[in-house]
PDB file of C-alpha atoms and ligand atoms in Angstrom:
ATOM      1  CA  MET A   1      25.171  19.214  -7.300  1.00  0.00           C
ATOM      2  CA  ASN A   2      24.300  16.053  -9.152  1.00  0.00           C
ATOM      3  CA  THR A   3      20.707  14.913  -9.035  1.00  0.00           C
ATOM      4  CA  ALA A   4      18.515  12.258 -10.590  1.00  0.00           C
ATOM      5  CA  ALA A   5      14.828  13.139 -10.822  1.00  0.00           C
ATOM      6  CA  SER A   6      12.390  11.481  -8.449  1.00  0.00           C
ATOM      7  CA  GLY A   7      10.554   8.453  -9.762  1.00  0.00           C
ATOM      8  CA  LYS A   8      12.474   8.314 -13.041  1.00  0.00           C
ATOM      9  CA  THR A   9      12.839   4.919 -14.688  1.00  0.00           C
ATOM     10  CA  THR A  10      16.334   3.681 -14.083  1.00  0.00           C
ATOM     11  CA  GLY A  11      16.441   0.982 -16.797  1.00  0.00           C
ATOM     12  CA  HIS A  12      17.747  -2.513 -16.190  1.00  0.00           C
ATOM     13  CA  ALA A  13      21.135  -3.290 -14.752  1.00  0.00           C
ATOM     14  CA  PRO A  14      23.158  -5.745 -16.876  1.00  0.00           C
ATOM     15  CA  ALA A  15      21.477  -9.162 -16.546  1.00  0.00           C
ATOM     16  CA  ALA A  16      24.704 -10.810 -15.368  1.00  0.00           C
ATOM     17  CA  MET A  17      25.085  -8.350 -12.486  1.00  0.00           C
ATOM     18  CA  ARG A  18      24.314  -9.737  -9.052  1.00  0.00           C
ATOM     19  CA  VAL A  19      23.434  -7.745  -5.954  1.00  0.00           C
ATOM     20  CA  ALA A  20      23.473  -8.864  -2.311  1.00  0.00           C
ATOM     21  CA  VAL A  21      21.462  -6.904   0.248  1.00  0.00           C
ATOM     22  CA  LEU A  22      23.002  -7.747   3.609  1.00  0.00           C
ATOM     23  CA  GLY A  23      20.537  -6.644   6.303  1.00  0.00           C
ATOM     24  CA  ALA A  24      17.182  -6.458   4.528  1.00  0.00           C
ATOM     25  CA  GLY A  25      15.495  -4.606   7.397  1.00  0.00           C
ATOM     26  CA  LYS A  26      13.640  -1.326   7.081  1.00  0.00           C
ATOM     27  CA  MET A  27      16.028   0.518   4.745  1.00  0.00           C
ATOM     28  CA  GLY A  28      17.459  -2.604   3.061  1.00  0.00           C
ATOM     29  CA  GLY A  29      13.897  -3.833   2.488  1.00  0.00           C
ATOM     30  CA  ILE A  30      12.799  -0.499   0.988  1.00  0.00           C
ATOM     31  CA  LEU A  31      15.711  -0.687  -1.474  1.00  0.00           C
ATOM     32  CA  LEU A  32      15.113  -4.342  -2.297  1.00  0.00           C
ATOM     33  CA  GLN A  33      11.448  -3.661  -3.092  1.00  0.00           C
ATOM     34  CA  ALA A  34      12.400  -0.622  -5.187  1.00  0.00           C
ATOM     35  CA  PHE A  35      14.872  -2.718  -7.236  1.00  0.00           C
ATOM     36  CA  LEU A  36      12.093  -5.170  -8.054  1.00  0.00           C
ATOM     37  CA  ARG A  37       9.429  -2.495  -8.664  1.00  0.00           C
ATOM     38  CA  SER A  38      11.667  -0.428 -10.948  1.00  0.00           C
ATOM     39  CA  GLY A  39      12.994  -3.483 -12.771  1.00  0.00           C
ATOM     40  CA  LEU A  40      16.580  -2.372 -12.146  1.00  0.00           C
ATOM     41  CA  PHE A  41      17.315  -5.889 -10.902  1.00  0.00           C
ATOM     42  CA  ALA A  42      15.269  -9.030 -11.557  1.00  0.00           C
ATOM     43  CA  PRO A  43      14.503 -11.339  -8.579  1.00  0.00           C
ATOM     44  CA  GLU A  44      17.124 -13.873  -9.721  1.00  0.00           C
ATOM     45  CA  GLN A  45      19.830 -11.179  -9.619  1.00  0.00           C
ATOM     46  CA  ILE A  46      19.191 -10.439  -5.922  1.00  0.00           C
ATOM     47  CA  THR A  47      20.133 -12.281  -2.747  1.00  0.00           C
ATOM     48  CA  ALA A  48      19.366 -10.840   0.669  1.00  0.00           C
ATOM     49  CA  THR A  49      20.192 -11.661   4.256  1.00  0.00           C
ATOM     50  CA  VAL A  50      18.754 -10.950   7.701  1.00  0.00           C
ATOM     51  CA  ALA A  51      19.725 -12.122  11.197  1.00  0.00           C
ATOM     52  CA  HIS A  52      16.753 -14.403  11.915  1.00  0.00           C
ATOM     53  CA  GLU A  53      15.776 -17.573  10.002  1.00  0.00           C
ATOM     54  CA  VAL A  54      12.044 -16.969  10.464  1.00  0.00           C
ATOM     55  CA  ARG A  55      12.309 -13.514   8.952  1.00  0.00           C
ATOM     56  CA  ALA A  56      14.418 -14.867   6.092  1.00  0.00           C
ATOM     57  CA  LYS A  57      11.639 -17.329   5.199  1.00  0.00           C
ATOM     58  CA  THR A  58       8.926 -14.668   5.406  1.00  0.00           C
ATOM     59  CA  LEU A  59      10.857 -12.182   3.263  1.00  0.00           C
ATOM     60  CA  SER A  60      11.778 -14.834   0.739  1.00  0.00           C
ATOM     61  CA  GLN A  61       8.085 -15.616   0.217  1.00  0.00           C
ATOM     62  CA  GLN A  62       7.116 -11.929   0.273  1.00  0.00           C
ATOM     63  CA  TYR A  63       9.656 -10.717  -2.295  1.00  0.00           C
ATOM     64  CA  GLY A  64      10.286 -13.873  -4.331  1.00  0.00           C
ATOM     65  CA  VAL A  65      14.054 -13.570  -3.907  1.00  0.00           C
ATOM     66  CA  THR A  66      16.547 -15.767  -2.060  1.00  0.00           C
ATOM     67  CA  VAL A  67      16.792 -14.562   1.548  1.00  0.00           C
ATOM     68  CA  THR A  68      19.071 -16.371   4.013  1.00  0.00           C
ATOM     69  CA  THR A  69      21.081 -15.675   7.157  1.00  0.00           C
ATOM     70  CA  ASP A  70      24.383 -16.517   5.423  1.00  0.00           C
ATOM     71  CA  ASN A  71      26.226 -13.310   4.524  1.00  0.00           C
ATOM     72  CA  VAL A  72      29.284 -15.079   3.100  1.00  0.00           C
ATOM     73  CA  ALA A  73      27.224 -17.188   0.668  1.00  0.00           C
ATOM     74  CA  ALA A  74      25.087 -14.185  -0.329  1.00  0.00           C
ATOM     75  CA  ALA A  75      28.064 -11.893  -0.950  1.00  0.00           C
ATOM     76  CA  LYS A  76      30.468 -14.265  -2.691  1.00  0.00           C
ATOM     77  CA  ASP A  77      29.035 -13.924  -6.231  1.00  0.00           C
ATOM     78  CA  ALA A  78      27.787 -10.354  -5.842  1.00  0.00           C
ATOM     79  CA  ASP A  79      29.049  -7.495  -7.998  1.00  0.00           C
ATOM     80  CA  VAL A  80      27.339  -5.048  -5.644  1.00  0.00           C
ATOM     81  CA  VAL A  81      27.050  -5.675  -1.904  1.00  0.00           C
ATOM     82  CA  LEU A  82      24.571  -3.353  -0.261  1.00  0.00           C
ATOM     83  CA  LEU A  83      25.243  -3.140   3.472  1.00  0.00           C
ATOM     84  CA  GLY A  84      21.982  -2.433   5.325  1.00  0.00           C
ATOM     85  CA  VAL A  85      22.913  -3.569   8.833  1.00  0.00           C
ATOM     86  CA  LYS A  86      23.080  -1.278  11.876  1.00  0.00           C
ATOM     87  CA  PRO A  87      26.246   0.800  12.280  1.00  0.00           C
ATOM     88  CA  GLN A  88      27.432  -1.235  15.277  1.00  0.00           C
ATOM     89  CA  GLN A  89      27.174  -4.493  13.267  1.00  0.00           C
ATOM     90  CA  MET A  90      28.978  -3.164  10.195  1.00  0.00           C
ATOM     91  CA  GLY A  91      32.573  -4.036  11.218  1.00  0.00           C
ATOM     92  CA  ASP A  92      31.777  -7.679  12.004  1.00  0.00           C
ATOM     93  CA  VAL A  93      29.640  -8.169   8.890  1.00  0.00           C
ATOM     94  CA  VAL A  94      32.252  -6.695   6.506  1.00  0.00           C
ATOM     95  CA  ARG A  95      35.153  -8.573   8.128  1.00  0.00           C
ATOM     96  CA  GLY A  96      33.059 -11.737   7.834  1.00  0.00           C
ATOM     97  CA  ILE A  97      32.524 -11.439   4.074  1.00  0.00           C
ATOM     98  CA  ALA A  98      35.790  -9.732   3.024  1.00  0.00           C
ATOM     99  CA  ALA A  99      37.862 -12.836   2.233  1.00  0.00           C
ATOM    100  CA  GLY A 100      35.175 -14.352  -0.002  1.00  0.00           C
ATOM    101  CA  LEU A 101      34.251 -11.241  -2.014  1.00  0.00           C
ATOM    102  CA  LYS A 102      34.425 -11.339  -5.800  1.00  0.00           C
ATOM    103  CA  PRO A 103      37.377  -9.290  -7.121  1.00  0.00           C
ATOM    104  CA  GLY A 104      36.117  -5.857  -8.180  1.00  0.00           C
ATOM    105  CA  ALA A 105      32.947  -6.054  -6.040  1.00  0.00           C
ATOM    106  CA  LEU A 106      31.461  -2.715  -5.014  1.00  0.00           C
ATOM    107  CA  LEU A 107      30.410  -2.242  -1.386  1.00  0.00           C
ATOM    108  CA  ILE A 108      27.670   0.309  -0.681  1.00  0.00           C
ATOM    109  CA  SER A 109      26.854   1.104   2.943  1.00  0.00           C
ATOM    110  CA  VAL A 110      23.739   2.952   4.100  1.00  0.00           C
ATOM    111  CA  ALA A 111      24.849   2.973   7.752  1.00  0.00           C
ATOM    112  CA  ALA A 112      24.741   6.347   9.451  1.00  0.00           C
ATOM    113  CA  SER A 113      28.066   7.602  10.824  1.00  0.00           C
ATOM    114  CA  VAL A 114      30.216   4.704   9.497  1.00  0.00           C
ATOM    115  CA  LYS A 115      33.092   6.131   7.461  1.00  0.00           C
ATOM    116  CA  THR A 116      34.202   4.633   4.129  1.00  0.00           C
ATOM    117  CA  LYS A 117      37.695   4.279   5.608  1.00  0.00           C
ATOM    118  CA  ALA A 118      36.403   1.964   8.369  1.00  0.00           C
ATOM    119  CA  ILE A 119      34.786  -0.295   5.750  1.00  0.00           C
ATOM    120  CA  GLU A 120      37.886  -0.155   3.526  1.00  0.00           C
ATOM    121  CA  GLU A 121      39.968  -1.292   6.507  1.00  0.00           C
ATOM    122  CA  ALA A 122      37.638  -4.258   7.006  1.00  0.00           C
ATOM    123  CA  ALA A 123      37.668  -5.136   3.265  1.00  0.00           C
ATOM    124  CA  THR A 124      41.089  -4.043   2.044  1.00  0.00           C
ATOM    125  CA  GLY A 125      41.310  -2.849  -1.548  1.00  0.00           C
ATOM    126  CA  PHE A 126      37.560  -2.914  -2.253  1.00  0.00           C
ATOM    127  CA  ALA A 127      35.603   0.064  -3.561  1.00  0.00           C
ATOM    128  CA  VAL A 128      33.278   1.530  -0.924  1.00  0.00           C
ATOM    129  CA  ILE A 129      30.471   4.036  -1.420  1.00  0.00           C
ATOM    130  CA  ARG A 130      28.617   5.499   1.529  1.00  0.00           C
ATOM    131  CA  ALA A 131      24.964   6.430   1.072  1.00  0.00           C
ATOM    132  CA  MET A 132      22.519   8.279   3.288  1.00  0.00           C
ATOM    133  CA  PRO A 133      18.934   7.746   2.100  1.00  0.00           C
ATOM    134  CA  ASN A 134      15.857   8.891   4.025  1.00  0.00           C
ATOM    135  CA  THR A 135      12.523   7.256   4.804  1.00  0.00           C
ATOM    136  CA  PRO A 136      10.405   8.901   2.047  1.00  0.00           C
ATOM    137  CA  ALA A 137      12.427   6.464  -0.098  1.00  0.00           C
ATOM    138  CA  GLN A 138       9.612   3.996   0.566  1.00  0.00           C
ATOM    139  CA  LEU A 139       7.375   6.101  -1.726  1.00  0.00           C
ATOM    140  CA  GLY A 140      10.115   6.850  -4.247  1.00  0.00           C
ATOM    141  CA  ALA A 141      10.330  10.390  -2.823  1.00  0.00           C
ATOM    142  CA  GLY A 142      13.595  10.013  -0.931  1.00  0.00           C
ATOM    143  CA  ILE A 143      16.848  11.867  -1.291  1.00  0.00           C
ATOM    144  CA  THR A 144      20.085   9.940  -1.014  1.00  0.00           C
ATOM    145  CA  ALA A 145      23.460  11.592  -0.565  1.00  0.00           C
ATOM    146  CA  LEU A 146      26.361   9.516  -1.891  1.00  0.00           C
ATOM    147  CA  CYS A 147      30.053   9.884  -1.242  1.00  0.00           C
ATOM    148  CA  ARG A 148      32.950   7.885  -2.606  1.00  0.00           C
ATOM    149  CA  GLY A 149      35.702   6.034  -0.826  1.00  0.00           C
ATOM    150  CA  ALA A 150      39.310   5.741  -1.983  1.00  0.00           C
ATOM    151  CA  HIS A 151      39.009   3.084  -4.711  1.00  0.00           C
ATOM    152  CA  VAL A 152      35.714   4.016  -6.409  1.00  0.00           C
ATOM    153  CA  THR A 153      35.566   4.542 -10.191  1.00  0.00           C
ATOM    154  CA  ASP A 154      33.259   6.987 -11.993  1.00  0.00           C
ATOM    155  CA  GLU A 155      31.335   4.010 -13.414  1.00  0.00           C
ATOM    156  CA  GLN A 156      30.729   2.683  -9.902  1.00  0.00           C
ATOM    157  CA  MET A 157      29.453   6.117  -8.784  1.00  0.00           C
ATOM    158  CA  THR A 158      27.074   6.164 -11.769  1.00  0.00           C
ATOM    159  CA  LEU A 159      25.859   2.685 -10.857  1.00  0.00           C
ATOM    160  CA  ALA A 160      25.243   3.797  -7.241  1.00  0.00           C
ATOM    161  CA  GLN A 161      23.235   6.771  -8.538  1.00  0.00           C
ATOM    162  CA  ARG A 162      21.117   4.405 -10.644  1.00  0.00           C
ATOM    163  CA  ILE A 163      20.596   2.144  -7.648  1.00  0.00           C
ATOM    164  CA  PHE A 164      19.377   4.980  -5.403  1.00  0.00           C
ATOM    165  CA  ALA A 165      17.396   6.673  -8.195  1.00  0.00           C
ATOM    166  CA  THR A 166      14.962   3.765  -7.687  1.00  0.00           C
ATOM    167  CA  VAL A 167      13.934   5.460  -4.406  1.00  0.00           C
ATOM    168  CA  GLY A 168      14.095   9.143  -5.347  1.00  0.00           C
ATOM    169  CA  ARG A 169      16.700  11.791  -6.032  1.00  0.00           C
ATOM    170  CA  THR A 170      20.437  11.477  -5.496  1.00  0.00           C
ATOM    171  CA  VAL A 171      23.118  13.989  -4.681  1.00  0.00           C
ATOM    172  CA  ILE A 172      26.883  13.459  -4.542  1.00  0.00           C
ATOM    173  CA  VAL A 173      28.764  15.109  -1.679  1.00  0.00           C
ATOM    174  CA  ASP A 174      32.226  14.937  -0.129  1.00  0.00           C
ATOM    175  CA  GLU A 175      32.363  12.565   2.817  1.00  0.00           C
ATOM    176  CA  LYS A 176      33.034  15.468   5.209  1.00  0.00           C
ATOM    177  CA  HIS A 177      29.398  16.545   4.609  1.00  0.00           C
ATOM    178  CA  MET A 178      27.756  13.197   5.414  1.00  0.00           C
ATOM    179  CA  ASP A 179      26.994  14.053   9.065  1.00  0.00           C
ATOM    180  CA  ALA A 180      25.359  17.299   7.918  1.00  0.00           C
ATOM    181  CA  VAL A 181      23.289  15.303   5.407  1.00  0.00           C
ATOM    182  CA  THR A 182      22.248  12.982   8.239  1.00  0.00           C
ATOM    183  CA  GLY A 183      21.182  16.007  10.311  1.00  0.00           C
ATOM    184  CA  LEU A 184      19.270  17.652   7.449  1.00  0.00           C
ATOM    185  CA  SER A 185      17.687  15.101   5.106  1.00  0.00           C
ATOM    186  CA  GLY A 186      18.108  12.014   7.330  1.00  0.00           C
ATOM    187  CA  SER A 187      16.418  13.551  10.374  1.00  0.00           C
ATOM    188  CA  GLY A 188      14.499  16.150   8.350  1.00  0.00           C
ATOM    189  CA  PRO A 189      11.358  14.061   7.726  1.00  0.00           C
ATOM    190  CA  ALA A 190      10.804  13.916  11.512  1.00  0.00           C
ATOM    191  CA  PHE A 191      11.161  17.696  11.805  1.00  0.00           C
ATOM    192  CA  LEU A 192       8.713  18.224   8.951  1.00  0.00           C
ATOM    193  CA  TYR A 193       6.169  15.763  10.383  1.00  0.00           C
ATOM    194  CA  ILE A 194       6.147  17.896  13.528  1.00  0.00           C
ATOM    195  CA  ILE A 195       5.554  21.007  11.420  1.00  0.00           C
ATOM    196  CA  ILE A 196       2.730  19.286   9.513  1.00  0.00           C
ATOM    197  CA  GLU A 197       1.217  18.033  12.776  1.00  0.00           C
ATOM    198  CA  ALA A 198       1.420  21.546  14.250  1.00  0.00           C
ATOM    199  CA  LEU A 199      -0.174  23.122  11.158  1.00  0.00           C
ATOM    200  CA  ALA A 200      -2.977  20.573  11.314  1.00  0.00           C
ATOM    201  CA  GLU A 201      -3.447  21.292  15.024  1.00  0.00           C
ATOM    202  CA  ALA A 202      -3.638  24.974  14.146  1.00  0.00           C
ATOM    203  CA  GLY A 203      -6.317  24.197  11.555  1.00  0.00           C
ATOM    204  CA  VAL A 204      -8.361  22.380  14.193  1.00  0.00           C
ATOM    205  CA  ASN A 205      -7.826  25.366  16.476  1.00  0.00           C
ATOM    206  CA  VAL A 206      -9.391  27.697  13.916  1.00  0.00           C
ATOM    207  CA  GLY A 207     -12.345  25.376  13.420  1.00  0.00           C
ATOM    208  CA  LEU A 208     -11.434  22.913  10.646  1.00  0.00           C
ATOM    209  CA  PRO A 209     -12.257  19.200  10.935  1.00  0.00           C
ATOM    210  CA  ARG A 210      -9.040  17.292  11.758  1.00  0.00           C
ATOM    211  CA  ASP A 211      -8.923  15.235   8.556  1.00  0.00           C
ATOM    212  CA  VAL A 212      -9.378  18.351   6.425  1.00  0.00           C
ATOM    213  CA  ALA A 213      -6.755  20.234   8.459  1.00  0.00           C
ATOM    214  CA  THR A 214      -4.239  17.385   8.078  1.00  0.00           C
ATOM    215  CA  LEU A 215      -4.846  17.162   4.338  1.00  0.00           C
ATOM    216  CA  LEU A 216      -4.456  20.937   3.930  1.00  0.00           C
ATOM    217  CA  ALA A 217      -1.255  20.946   5.992  1.00  0.00           C
ATOM    218  CA  ALA A 218       0.357  17.958   4.234  1.00  0.00           C
ATOM    219  CA  GLN A 219      -0.570  18.953   0.678  1.00  0.00           C
ATOM    220  CA  THR A 220       0.566  22.534   1.344  1.00  0.00           C
ATOM    221  CA  THR A 221       3.942  21.255   2.559  1.00  0.00           C
ATOM    222  CA  TYR A 222       4.203  18.968  -0.487  1.00  0.00           C
ATOM    223  CA  GLY A 223       3.191  21.782  -2.851  1.00  0.00           C
ATOM    224  CA  ALA A 224       5.660  24.244  -1.351  1.00  0.00           C
ATOM    225  CA  ALA A 225       8.483  21.699  -1.660  1.00  0.00           C
ATOM    226  CA  LYS A 226       7.474  20.992  -5.285  1.00  0.00           C
ATOM    227  CA  MET A 227       7.539  24.738  -6.044  1.00  0.00           C
ATOM    228  CA  VAL A 228      11.095  25.028  -4.673  1.00  0.00           C
ATOM    229  CA  LEU A 229      12.263  21.951  -6.594  1.00  0.00           C
ATOM    230  CA  GLU A 230      10.571  22.651  -9.902  1.00  0.00           C
ATOM    231  CA  THR A 231      10.757  26.447 -10.249  1.00  0.00           C
ATOM    232  CA  GLY A 232      14.321  26.622  -8.955  1.00  0.00           C
ATOM    233  CA  SER A 233      13.322  29.928  -7.304  1.00  0.00           C
ATOM    234  CA  HIS A 234      14.828  30.869  -3.955  1.00  0.00           C
ATOM    235  CA  PRO A 235      12.380  29.977  -1.132  1.00  0.00           C
ATOM    236  CA  ALA A 236      12.454  33.600   0.049  1.00  0.00           C
ATOM    237  CA  LEU A 237      11.185  34.789  -3.357  1.00  0.00           C
ATOM    238  CA  LEU A 238       8.401  32.202  -3.326  1.00  0.00           C
ATOM    239  CA  LYS A 239       7.466  33.340   0.196  1.00  0.00           C
ATOM    240  CA  ASP A 240       7.320  36.954  -1.025  1.00  0.00           C
ATOM    241  CA  GLU A 241       4.866  35.896  -3.758  1.00  0.00           C
ATOM    242  CA  VAL A 242       2.412  34.725  -1.069  1.00  0.00           C
ATOM    243  CA  THR A 243       2.895  37.777   1.109  1.00  0.00           C
ATOM    244  CA  THR A 244       0.596  40.698   0.203  1.00  0.00           C
ATOM    245  CA  PRO A 245       1.353  44.043   1.867  1.00  0.00           C
ATOM    246  CA  ALA A 246      -0.754  44.419   5.021  1.00  0.00           C
ATOM    247  CA  GLY A 247      -2.294  40.993   4.287  1.00  0.00           C
ATOM    248  CA  CYS A 248      -2.836  37.867   6.372  1.00  0.00           C
ATOM    249  CA  THR A 249       0.409  35.996   5.577  1.00  0.00           C
ATOM    250  CA  VAL A 250       2.716  38.782   6.706  1.00  0.00           C
ATOM    251  CA  ASP A 251       0.968  38.838  10.089  1.00  0.00           C
ATOM    252  CA  GLY A 252       1.474  35.077  10.363  1.00  0.00           C
ATOM    253  CA  ILE A 253       5.156  35.426   9.415  1.00  0.00           C
ATOM    254  CA  LEU A 254       5.646  37.974  12.206  1.00  0.00           C
ATOM    255  CA  GLU A 255       4.358  35.363  14.672  1.00  0.00           C
ATOM    256  CA  LEU A 256       6.734  32.748  13.235  1.00  0.00           C
ATOM    257  CA  GLU A 257       9.704  35.085  13.571  1.00  0.00           C
ATOM    258  CA  GLU A 258       8.728  36.050  17.145  1.00  0.00           C
ATOM    259  CA  GLY A 259       8.330  32.378  17.998  1.00  0.00           C
ATOM    260  CA  GLY A 260      11.822  31.649  16.654  1.00  0.00           C
ATOM    261  CA  LEU A 261      10.825  28.947  14.128  1.00  0.00           C
ATOM    262  CA  ARG A 262      13.744  29.745  11.834  1.00  0.00           C
ATOM    263  CA  VAL A 263      16.377  29.671  14.600  1.00  0.00           C
ATOM    264  CA  THR A 264      14.815  26.564  16.152  1.00  0.00           C
ATOM    265  CA  LEU A 265      15.036  24.635  12.867  1.00  0.00           C
ATOM    266  CA  ILE A 266      18.644  25.722  12.348  1.00  0.00           C
ATOM    267  CA  LYS A 267      19.490  24.561  15.872  1.00  0.00           C
ATOM    268  CA  ALA A 268      17.669  21.239  15.346  1.00  0.00           C
ATOM    269  CA  VAL A 269      19.722  20.428  12.220  1.00  0.00           C
ATOM    270  CA  LYS A 270      22.952  21.548  13.912  1.00  0.00           C
ATOM    271  CA  ARG A 271      22.248  19.362  16.958  1.00  0.00           C
ATOM    272  CA  ALA A 272      21.327  16.323  14.817  1.00  0.00           C
ATOM    273  CA  THR A 273      24.537  16.845  12.790  1.00  0.00           C
ATOM    274  CA  GLU A 274      26.627  16.989  15.980  1.00  0.00           C
ATOM    275  CA  ARG A 275      24.958  13.799  17.204  1.00  0.00           C
ATOM    276  CA  ALA A 276      25.753  12.017  13.920  1.00  0.00           C
ATOM    277  CA  ARG A 277      29.376  13.126  14.354  1.00  0.00           C
ATOM    278  CA  GLU A 278      29.430  11.871  17.981  1.00  0.00           C
ATOM    279  CA  LEU A 279      28.035   8.473  16.929  1.00  0.00           C
ATOM    280  CA  GLY A 280      30.798   8.132  14.320  1.00  0.00           C
TER     281      GLY A 280
HETATM  282  N1  LIG B 301      15.669   3.614   8.863  1.00  0.00           N
HETATM  283  C1  LIG B 301      16.131   4.747   8.336  1.00  0.00           C
HETATM  284  O1  LIG B 301      15.438   5.769   8.236  1.00  0.00           O
HETATM  285  C2  LIG B 301      17.525   4.825   7.809  1.00  0.00           C
HETATM  286  C3  LIG B 301      17.881   5.910   7.006  1.00  0.00           C
HETATM  287  C4  LIG B 301      19.191   5.953   6.503  1.00  0.00           C
HETATM  288  C5  LIG B 301      20.099   4.965   6.833  1.00  0.00           C
HETATM  289  N2  LIG B 301      19.703   3.950   7.642  1.00  0.00           N
HETATM  290  C6  LIG B 301      20.702   2.950   7.995  1.00  0.00           C
HETATM  291  O2  LIG B 301      20.220   1.693   7.586  1.00  0.00           O
HETATM  292  C7  LIG B 301      20.777   0.693   8.429  1.00  0.00           C
HETATM  293  C8  LIG B 301      19.661  -0.231   8.880  1.00  0.00           C
HETATM  294  O3  LIG B 301      18.713   0.531   9.591  1.00  0.00           O
HETATM  295  P1  LIG B 301      17.205   0.032   9.638  1.00  0.00           P
HETATM  296  O4  LIG B 301      16.402   1.123  10.234  1.00  0.00           O
HETATM  297  O5  LIG B 301      16.823  -0.526   8.312  1.00  0.00           O
HETATM  298  O6  LIG B 301      17.376  -1.156  10.718  1.00  0.00           O
HETATM  299  P2  LIG B 301      16.626  -2.558  10.820  1.00  0.00           P
HETATM  300  O7  LIG B 301      15.230  -2.432  10.305  1.00  0.00           O
HETATM  301  O8  LIG B 301      16.851  -3.036  12.202  1.00  0.00           O
HETATM  302  O9  LIG B 301      17.428  -3.479   9.796  1.00  0.00           O
HETATM  303  C9  LIG B 301      18.614  -4.121  10.112  1.00  0.00           C
HETATM  304  C10 LIG B 301      18.554  -5.492   9.460  1.00  0.00           C
HETATM  305  O10 LIG B 301      19.818  -6.104   9.631  1.00  0.00           O
HETATM  306  C11 LIG B 301      19.591  -7.472   9.880  1.00  0.00           C
HETATM  307  N3  LIG B 301      20.792  -8.000  10.532  1.00  0.00           N
HETATM  308  C12 LIG B 301      21.226  -7.842  11.810  1.00  0.00           C
HETATM  309  N4  LIG B 301      22.397  -8.461  11.984  1.00  0.00           N
HETATM  310  C13 LIG B 301      22.715  -9.028  10.789  1.00  0.00           C
HETATM  311  C14 LIG B 301      23.791  -9.808  10.334  1.00  0.00           C
HETATM  312  N5  LIG B 301      24.820 -10.127  11.127  1.00  0.00           N
HETATM  313  N6  LIG B 301      23.783 -10.215   9.046  1.00  0.00           N
HETATM  314  C15 LIG B 301      22.768  -9.900   8.202  1.00  0.00           C
HETATM  315  N7  LIG B 301      21.710  -9.152   8.596  1.00  0.00           N
HETATM  316  C16 LIG B 301      21.688  -8.738   9.866  1.00  0.00           C
HETATM  317  C17 LIG B 301      18.354  -7.525  10.723  1.00  0.00           C
HETATM  318  O11 LIG B 301      17.780  -8.822  10.631  1.00  0.00           O
HETATM  319  P3  LIG B 301      16.436  -9.258  11.393  1.00  0.00           P
HETATM  320  O12 LIG B 301      15.336  -8.567  10.649  1.00  0.00           O
HETATM  321  O13 LIG B 301      16.382 -10.725  11.234  1.00  0.00           O
HETATM  322  O14 LIG B 301      16.589  -8.788  12.804  1.00  0.00           O
HETATM  323  C18 LIG B 301      17.516  -6.439  10.060  1.00  0.00           C
HETATM  324  O15 LIG B 301      16.748  -6.990   9.022  1.00  0.00           O
HETATM  325  C19 LIG B 301      21.459   1.387   9.584  1.00  0.00           C
HETATM  326  O16 LIG B 301      22.844   1.304   9.425  1.00  0.00           O
HETATM  327  C20 LIG B 301      20.972   2.815   9.492  1.00  0.00           C
HETATM  328  O17 LIG B 301      21.964   3.734   9.904  1.00  0.00           O
HETATM  329  C21 LIG B 301      18.438   3.841   8.121  1.00  0.00           C
END
């Protein structure tokens, strides 16, 4: 496993390097803002595109970078082309820019379920990295899995890690695992929000004010995750530390096991993984 710590400064990319963010929507926009916030790229190094002129104008004013609807113009001088469009638009967008790309340009796609091979076929000979970030990226607390296509160098992989370190941790996996990543860390925030919501509901049920219950549930989830990440201890060992013989927690755990929480979560990730595979 190869990780970069959350929130770490990534340093500046070489000043001559240019990046094009094609499809500066939700995920593309999160990345663009993180580049500026972290200082990895200066505004003059970035060009972005969207589908609608009105949105291009708004984003241009908001971020202080050039935003247009012209993918070919945005991509032609770029050393890194970040592809943030929807999976179904990817083929057309890449075919549209391929002929005008700078030799040696690196393409990085964040599209779920789109294989590196499909992008390589649309832009023959170019290096393609596939990335799967998740939405906590907007707070710098994301996790992005990266996998390499056929023509990617080690330096390009390192650059991709630096790019995604602006929004959290990174991990490198083989492409065969990308659907599983989508099912676990891509969909995972939604599963965990449901758990937090349910814990908060439980707090209200046992008499806590809702805001206090939500805070307790969210900070407890955050703290437990931090313990796993920073102690490196197995989650089962950490659970045992909370569980006193004949105490309260062990009674609660019995309810969780009877209710099938563990099996339900496993099934949820398996189903989301299968769906990612189907969409591909
Ligand atoms: N959201 C997530 O949690 C998440 C997580 C991981 C990966 N992803 C991936 O990120 C990609 C984008 O998802 P999203 O949620 O960010 O969607 P989104 O908010 O709809 O963003 C898509 C953007 O693409 C622009 N666009 C559409 N057609 C275009 C074209 N031909 N040329 C240039 N730009 C074009 C849209 O422009 P307008 O704004 O003008 O319509 C929009 O800004 C998807 O492939 C998805 O699989 C998303």
